[in-house]
Amino acid sequence: MKFHPFPPSNLQLIQRRPAPAKRRHVLIIEDDGPVRAMLYETLTAHGYRATACAGRGEAVRVSRTCSEPIDLILADLSALGKAGLEEVRQAIPNGCHTGVLLISGNVLSEEVQMVRRELAHPFLGKPFLGSELLDALEGTLT
């Protein structure tokens, strides 16, 4: 079943916020193409730099070769998993200082609950509003 965190027409409804003082770079890891595109569009429309990847392998390649520092990993647990998250973080120069915000549509899954407890990173369950995403990003980056 496909879902969309927020339809494209709602992009205009998200209250405009001032661009972050420092333009933060977010690495998006999401396996669902339309959701990945919406996350990218929302972040760039609100002053973030964003790089979008479909999965673990692509994210590791981007992490190793990216010329701009990555400030935050925004990752769908189903696209990455616990081991994948650690692999991506290790590929980022100074990755231990990179924030992480996890998202998932399987919020009631035992596996997701276990990974959330083990990793202890901020989490946002799908579906979510654009304003909830921006609030969670800002909270994770501060």
mmCIF file with all atom_site columns, C-alpha atoms in Angstrom:
data_model
loop_
_atom_site.group_PDB
_atom_site.id
_atom_site.type_symbol
_atom_site.label_atom_id
_atom_site.label_alt_id
_atom_site.label_comp_id
_atom_site.label_asym_id
_atom_site.label_entity_id
_atom_site.label_seq_id
_atom_site.pdbx_PDB_ins_code
_atom_site.Cartn_x
_atom_site.Cartn_y
_atom_site.Cartn_z
_atom_site.occupancy
_atom_site.B_iso_or_equiv
_atom_site.pdbx_formal_charge
_atom_site.auth_seq_id
_atom_site.auth_comp_id
_atom_site.auth_asym_id
_atom_site.auth_atom_id
_atom_site.pdbx_PDB_model_num
ATOM 1   C CA . MET A 1 1   ? 0.000  0.000  0.000  1.00 0.00 ? 1   MET A CA 1
ATOM 2   C CA . LYS A 1 2   ? 1.382  3.370  -1.034 1.00 0.00 ? 2   LYS A CA 1
ATOM 3   C CA . PHE A 1 3   ? 0.740  6.494  0.967  1.00 0.00 ? 3   PHE A CA 1
ATOM 4   C CA . HIS A 1 4   ? 1.972  10.025 0.780  1.00 0.00 ? 4   HIS A CA 1
ATOM 5   C CA . PRO A 1 5   ? 2.960  11.969 3.908  1.00 0.00 ? 5   PRO A CA 1
ATOM 6   C CA . PHE A 1 6   ? 1.296  15.021 2.426  1.00 0.00 ? 6   PHE A CA 1
ATOM 7   C CA . PRO A 1 7   ? -0.062 15.663 -1.044 1.00 0.00 ? 7   PRO A CA 1
ATOM 8   C CA . PRO A 1 8   ? 1.873  18.071 -3.284 1.00 0.00 ? 8   PRO A CA 1
ATOM 9   C CA . SER A 1 9   ? -0.924 20.620 -3.102 1.00 0.00 ? 9   SER A CA 1
ATOM 10  C CA . ASN A 1 10  ? -0.294 20.973 0.635  1.00 0.00 ? 10  ASN A CA 1
ATOM 11  C CA . LEU A 1 11  ? 3.247  22.252 0.080  1.00 0.00 ? 11  LEU A CA 1
ATOM 12  C CA . GLN A 1 12  ? 1.823  25.748 -0.279 1.00 0.00 ? 12  GLN A CA 1
ATOM 13  C CA . LEU A 1 13  ? -0.125 25.336 2.967  1.00 0.00 ? 13  LEU A CA 1
ATOM 14  C CA . ILE A 1 14  ? 2.945  24.768 5.128  1.00 0.00 ? 14  ILE A CA 1
ATOM 15  C CA . GLN A 1 15  ? 3.609  28.021 6.910  1.00 0.00 ? 15  GLN A CA 1
ATOM 16  C CA . ARG A 1 16  ? 6.676  29.662 5.454  1.00 0.00 ? 16  ARG A CA 1
ATOM 17  C CA . ARG A 1 17  ? 9.504  29.723 7.920  1.00 0.00 ? 17  ARG A CA 1
ATOM 18  C CA . PRO A 1 18  ? 12.675 31.708 7.787  1.00 0.00 ? 18  PRO A CA 1
ATOM 19  C CA . ALA A 1 19  ? 15.493 29.760 6.164  1.00 0.00 ? 19  ALA A CA 1
ATOM 20  C CA . PRO A 1 20  ? 17.884 28.221 8.687  1.00 0.00 ? 20  PRO A CA 1
ATOM 21  C CA . ALA A 1 21  ? 20.743 30.571 9.588  1.00 0.00 ? 21  ALA A CA 1
ATOM 22  C CA . LYS A 1 22  ? 23.170 27.963 8.299  1.00 0.00 ? 22  LYS A CA 1
ATOM 23  C CA . ARG A 1 23  ? 21.884 26.100 5.266  1.00 0.00 ? 23  ARG A CA 1
ATOM 24  C CA . ARG A 1 24  ? 21.846 22.536 6.602  1.00 0.00 ? 24  ARG A CA 1
ATOM 25  C CA . HIS A 1 25  ? 22.448 19.528 4.375  1.00 0.00 ? 25  HIS A CA 1
ATOM 26  C CA . VAL A 1 26  ? 20.044 16.597 4.804  1.00 0.00 ? 26  VAL A CA 1
ATOM 27  C CA . LEU A 1 27  ? 20.655 13.137 3.347  1.00 0.00 ? 27  LEU A CA 1
ATOM 28  C CA . ILE A 1 28  ? 17.236 11.609 2.587  1.00 0.00 ? 28  ILE A CA 1
ATOM 29  C CA . ILE A 1 29  ? 17.036 7.811  2.420  1.00 0.00 ? 29  ILE A CA 1
ATOM 30  C CA . GLU A 1 30  ? 13.557 6.711  1.300  1.00 0.00 ? 30  GLU A CA 1
ATOM 31  C CA . ASP A 1 31  ? 12.665 3.783  -0.945 1.00 0.00 ? 31  ASP A CA 1
ATOM 32  C CA . ASP A 1 32  ? 9.268  5.103  -2.083 1.00 0.00 ? 32  ASP A CA 1
ATOM 33  C CA . GLY A 1 33  ? 9.888  7.422  -5.050 1.00 0.00 ? 33  GLY A CA 1
ATOM 34  C CA . PRO A 1 34  ? 6.939  9.810  -4.630 1.00 0.00 ? 34  PRO A CA 1
ATOM 35  C CA . VAL A 1 35  ? 7.591  10.145 -0.876 1.00 0.00 ? 35  VAL A CA 1
ATOM 36  C CA . ARG A 1 36  ? 11.321 10.688 -1.525 1.00 0.00 ? 36  ARG A CA 1
ATOM 37  C CA . ALA A 1 37  ? 10.475 13.423 -4.051 1.00 0.00 ? 37  ALA A CA 1
ATOM 38  C CA . MET A 1 38  ? 8.054  15.111 -1.640 1.00 0.00 ? 38  MET A CA 1
ATOM 39  C CA . LEU A 1 39  ? 10.602 15.067 1.196  1.00 0.00 ? 39  LEU A CA 1
ATOM 40  C CA . TYR A 1 40  ? 13.196 16.586 -1.146 1.00 0.00 ? 40  TYR A CA 1
ATOM 41  C CA . GLU A 1 41  ? 10.812 19.274 -2.419 1.00 0.00 ? 41  GLU A CA 1
ATOM 42  C CA . THR A 1 42  ? 9.655  20.199 1.082  1.00 0.00 ? 42  THR A CA 1
ATOM 43  C CA . LEU A 1 43  ? 13.172 20.516 2.458  1.00 0.00 ? 43  LEU A CA 1
ATOM 44  C CA . THR A 1 44  ? 14.573 22.506 -0.447 1.00 0.00 ? 44  THR A CA 1
ATOM 45  C CA . ALA A 1 45  ? 11.513 24.786 -0.457 1.00 0.00 ? 45  ALA A CA 1
ATOM 46  C CA . HIS A 1 46  ? 12.265 25.597 3.189  1.00 0.00 ? 46  HIS A CA 1
ATOM 47  C CA . GLY A 1 47  ? 15.939 26.443 2.807  1.00 0.00 ? 47  GLY A CA 1
ATOM 48  C CA . TYR A 1 48  ? 17.644 23.092 3.340  1.00 0.00 ? 48  TYR A CA 1
ATOM 49  C CA . ARG A 1 49  ? 20.145 21.487 1.004  1.00 0.00 ? 49  ARG A CA 1
ATOM 50  C CA . ALA A 1 50  ? 19.017 17.934 0.336  1.00 0.00 ? 50  ALA A CA 1
ATOM 51  C CA . THR A 1 51  ? 20.379 14.838 -1.324 1.00 0.00 ? 51  THR A CA 1
ATOM 52  C CA . ALA A 1 52  ? 17.856 12.053 -1.924 1.00 0.00 ? 52  ALA A CA 1
ATOM 53  C CA . CYS A 1 53  ? 18.763 8.355  -2.110 1.00 0.00 ? 53  CYS A CA 1
ATOM 54  C CA . ALA A 1 54  ? 16.591 5.298  -2.732 1.00 0.00 ? 54  ALA A CA 1
ATOM 55  C CA . GLY A 1 55  ? 18.438 2.925  -0.411 1.00 0.00 ? 55  GLY A CA 1
ATOM 56  C CA . ARG A 1 56  ? 21.460 1.846  1.565  1.00 0.00 ? 56  ARG A CA 1
ATOM 57  C CA . GLY A 1 57  ? 23.962 1.310  -1.272 1.00 0.00 ? 57  GLY A CA 1
ATOM 58  C CA . GLU A 1 58  ? 23.253 4.650  -2.913 1.00 0.00 ? 58  GLU A CA 1
ATOM 59  C CA . ALA A 1 59  ? 23.379 6.430  0.462  1.00 0.00 ? 59  ALA A CA 1
ATOM 60  C CA . VAL A 1 60  ? 26.774 4.915  1.281  1.00 0.00 ? 60  VAL A CA 1
ATOM 61  C CA . ARG A 1 61  ? 28.157 5.987  -2.127 1.00 0.00 ? 61  ARG A CA 1
ATOM 62  C CA . VAL A 1 62  ? 26.796 9.517  -1.689 1.00 0.00 ? 62  VAL A CA 1
ATOM 63  C CA . SER A 1 63  ? 28.116 9.720  1.882  1.00 0.00 ? 63  SER A CA 1
ATOM 64  C CA . ARG A 1 64  ? 31.635 8.818  0.759  1.00 0.00 ? 64  ARG A CA 1
ATOM 65  C CA . THR A 1 65  ? 31.734 11.171 -2.227 1.00 0.00 ? 65  THR A CA 1
ATOM 66  C CA . CYS A 1 66  ? 29.630 14.159 -1.164 1.00 0.00 ? 66  CYS A CA 1
ATOM 67  C CA . SER A 1 67  ? 31.590 17.415 -1.237 1.00 0.00 ? 67  SER A CA 1
ATOM 68  C CA . GLU A 1 68  ? 29.276 19.114 1.289  1.00 0.00 ? 68  GLU A CA 1
ATOM 69  C CA . PRO A 1 69  ? 29.127 18.030 4.943  1.00 0.00 ? 69  PRO A CA 1
ATOM 70  C CA . ILE A 1 70  ? 25.971 16.091 5.829  1.00 0.00 ? 70  ILE A CA 1
ATOM 71  C CA . ASP A 1 71  ? 24.284 17.550 8.908  1.00 0.00 ? 71  ASP A CA 1
ATOM 72  C CA . LEU A 1 72  ? 21.401 15.092 9.209  1.00 0.00 ? 72  LEU A CA 1
ATOM 73  C CA . ILE A 1 73  ? 20.292 11.706 7.913  1.00 0.00 ? 73  ILE A CA 1
ATOM 74  C CA . LEU A 1 74  ? 16.522 11.481 7.338  1.00 0.00 ? 74  LEU A CA 1
ATOM 75  C CA . ALA A 1 75  ? 15.968 7.756  6.911  1.00 0.00 ? 75  ALA A CA 1
ATOM 76  C CA . ASP A 1 76  ? 13.006 5.468  6.415  1.00 0.00 ? 76  ASP A CA 1
ATOM 77  C CA . LEU A 1 77  ? 13.663 2.406  8.550  1.00 0.00 ? 77  LEU A CA 1
ATOM 78  C CA . SER A 1 78  ? 12.279 0.056  5.899  1.00 0.00 ? 78  SER A CA 1
ATOM 79  C CA . ALA A 1 79  ? 14.691 1.472  3.298  1.00 0.00 ? 79  ALA A CA 1
ATOM 80  C CA . LEU A 1 80  ? 17.718 1.257  5.565  1.00 0.00 ? 80  LEU A CA 1
ATOM 81  C CA . GLY A 1 81  ? 17.408 -0.829 8.698  1.00 0.00 ? 81  GLY A CA 1
ATOM 82  C CA . LYS A 1 82  ? 19.645 -0.621 11.752 1.00 0.00 ? 82  LYS A CA 1
ATOM 83  C CA . ALA A 1 83  ? 22.772 -2.066 10.114 1.00 0.00 ? 83  ALA A CA 1
ATOM 84  C CA . GLY A 1 84  ? 22.331 0.182  7.083  1.00 0.00 ? 84  GLY A CA 1
ATOM 85  C CA . LEU A 1 85  ? 22.101 3.294  9.231  1.00 0.00 ? 85  LEU A CA 1
ATOM 86  C CA . GLU A 1 86  ? 25.403 2.496  10.918 1.00 0.00 ? 86  GLU A CA 1
ATOM 87  C CA . GLU A 1 87  ? 27.018 1.737  7.549  1.00 0.00 ? 87  GLU A CA 1
ATOM 88  C CA . VAL A 1 88  ? 25.890 5.106  6.156  1.00 0.00 ? 88  VAL A CA 1
ATOM 89  C CA . ARG A 1 89  ? 27.062 6.968  9.262  1.00 0.00 ? 89  ARG A CA 1
ATOM 90  C CA . GLN A 1 90  ? 30.491 5.311  9.055  1.00 0.00 ? 90  GLN A CA 1
ATOM 91  C CA . ALA A 1 91  ? 30.816 6.375  5.409  1.00 0.00 ? 91  ALA A CA 1
ATOM 92  C CA . ILE A 1 92  ? 30.309 10.048 6.314  1.00 0.00 ? 92  ILE A CA 1
ATOM 93  C CA . PRO A 1 93  ? 33.482 11.892 7.325  1.00 0.00 ? 93  PRO A CA 1
ATOM 94  C CA . ASN A 1 94  ? 32.851 12.816 10.981 1.00 0.00 ? 94  ASN A CA 1
ATOM 95  C CA . GLY A 1 95  ? 29.597 10.834 10.732 1.00 0.00 ? 95  GLY A CA 1
ATOM 96  C CA . CYS A 1 96  ? 29.435 10.486 14.497 1.00 0.00 ? 96  CYS A CA 1
ATOM 97  C CA . HIS A 1 97  ? 28.464 14.180 14.559 1.00 0.00 ? 97  HIS A CA 1
ATOM 98  C CA . THR A 1 98  ? 25.684 13.732 12.017 1.00 0.00 ? 98  THR A CA 1
ATOM 99  C CA . GLY A 1 99  ? 22.132 13.904 13.377 1.00 0.00 ? 99  GLY A CA 1
ATOM 100 C CA . VAL A 1 100 ? 19.571 11.217 12.574 1.00 0.00 ? 100 VAL A CA 1
ATOM 101 C CA . LEU A 1 101 ? 15.793 11.427 12.200 1.00 0.00 ? 101 LEU A CA 1
ATOM 102 C CA . LEU A 1 102 ? 14.065 8.116  11.526 1.00 0.00 ? 102 LEU A CA 1
ATOM 103 C CA . ILE A 1 103 ? 10.707 7.790  9.777  1.00 0.00 ? 103 ILE A CA 1
ATOM 104 C CA . SER A 1 104 ? 8.472  4.787  9.133  1.00 0.00 ? 104 SER A CA 1
ATOM 105 C CA . GLY A 1 105 ? 4.945  3.908  8.172  1.00 0.00 ? 105 GLY A CA 1
ATOM 106 C CA . ASN A 1 106 ? 5.158  0.693  10.213 1.00 0.00 ? 106 ASN A CA 1
ATOM 107 C CA . VAL A 1 107 ? 4.968  2.384  13.600 1.00 0.00 ? 107 VAL A CA 1
ATOM 108 C CA . LEU A 1 108 ? 3.273  -0.592 15.287 1.00 0.00 ? 108 LEU A CA 1
ATOM 109 C CA . SER A 1 109 ? 5.690  -3.220 13.962 1.00 0.00 ? 109 SER A CA 1
ATOM 110 C CA . GLU A 1 110 ? 7.673  -4.992 16.680 1.00 0.00 ? 110 GLU A CA 1
ATOM 111 C CA . GLU A 1 111 ? 10.831 -4.714 14.579 1.00 0.00 ? 111 GLU A CA 1
ATOM 112 C CA . VAL A 1 112 ? 10.442 -0.943 14.214 1.00 0.00 ? 112 VAL A CA 1
ATOM 113 C CA . GLN A 1 113 ? 9.754  -0.578 17.944 1.00 0.00 ? 113 GLN A CA 1
ATOM 114 C CA . MET A 1 114 ? 12.863 -2.613 18.784 1.00 0.00 ? 114 MET A CA 1
ATOM 115 C CA . VAL A 1 115 ? 15.091 -0.601 16.438 1.00 0.00 ? 115 VAL A CA 1
ATOM 116 C CA . ARG A 1 116 ? 13.711 2.659  17.826 1.00 0.00 ? 116 ARG A CA 1
ATOM 117 C CA . ARG A 1 117 ? 14.557 1.576  21.381 1.00 0.00 ? 117 ARG A CA 1
ATOM 118 C CA . GLU A 1 118 ? 18.031 0.357  20.435 1.00 0.00 ? 118 GLU A CA 1
ATOM 119 C CA . LEU A 1 119 ? 19.022 3.376  18.373 1.00 0.00 ? 119 LEU A CA 1
ATOM 120 C CA . ALA A 1 120 ? 17.305 6.037  20.492 1.00 0.00 ? 120 ALA A CA 1
ATOM 121 C CA . HIS A 1 121 ? 17.114 8.517  17.599 1.00 0.00 ? 121 HIS A CA 1
ATOM 122 C CA . PRO A 1 122 ? 14.197 10.916 17.091 1.00 0.00 ? 122 PRO A CA 1
ATOM 123 C CA . PHE A 1 123 ? 11.349 9.233  15.214 1.00 0.00 ? 123 PHE A CA 1
ATOM 124 C CA . LEU A 1 124 ? 8.445  10.472 13.116 1.00 0.00 ? 124 LEU A CA 1
ATOM 125 C CA . GLY A 1 125 ? 5.644  8.083  12.158 1.00 0.00 ? 125 GLY A CA 1
ATOM 126 C CA . LYS A 1 126 ? 4.063  8.273  8.717  1.00 0.00 ? 126 LYS A CA 1
ATOM 127 C CA . PRO A 1 127 ? 1.840  9.819  7.664  1.00 0.00 ? 127 PRO A CA 1
ATOM 128 C CA . PHE A 1 128 ? 2.936  13.206 8.934  1.00 0.00 ? 128 PHE A CA 1
ATOM 129 C CA . LEU A 1 129 ? 2.355  16.829 8.042  1.00 0.00 ? 129 LEU A CA 1
ATOM 130 C CA . GLY A 1 130 ? 5.020  18.956 6.431  1.00 0.00 ? 130 GLY A CA 1
ATOM 131 C CA . SER A 1 131 ? 5.063  21.181 9.508  1.00 0.00 ? 131 SER A CA 1
ATOM 132 C CA . GLU A 1 132 ? 5.678  18.112 11.717 1.00 0.00 ? 132 GLU A CA 1
ATOM 133 C CA . LEU A 1 133 ? 8.611  17.123 9.519  1.00 0.00 ? 133 LEU A CA 1
ATOM 134 C CA . LEU A 1 134 ? 10.129 20.603 9.689  1.00 0.00 ? 134 LEU A CA 1
ATOM 135 C CA . ASP A 1 135 ? 9.643  20.777 13.465 1.00 0.00 ? 135 ASP A CA 1
ATOM 136 C CA . ALA A 1 136 ? 11.294 17.371 13.906 1.00 0.00 ? 136 ALA A CA 1
ATOM 137 C CA . LEU A 1 137 ? 14.225 18.374 11.671 1.00 0.00 ? 137 LEU A CA 1
ATOM 138 C CA . GLU A 1 138 ? 14.749 21.628 13.509 1.00 0.00 ? 138 GLU A CA 1
ATOM 139 C CA . GLY A 1 139 ? 14.565 19.846 16.866 1.00 0.00 ? 139 GLY A CA 1
ATOM 140 C CA . THR A 1 140 ? 17.074 17.218 15.780 1.00 0.00 ? 140 THR A CA 1
ATOM 141 C CA . LEU A 1 141 ? 19.521 19.764 14.373 1.00 0.00 ? 141 LEU A CA 1
ATOM 142 C CA . THR A 1 142 ? 19.610 21.985 17.463 1.00 0.00 ? 142 THR A CA 1
#
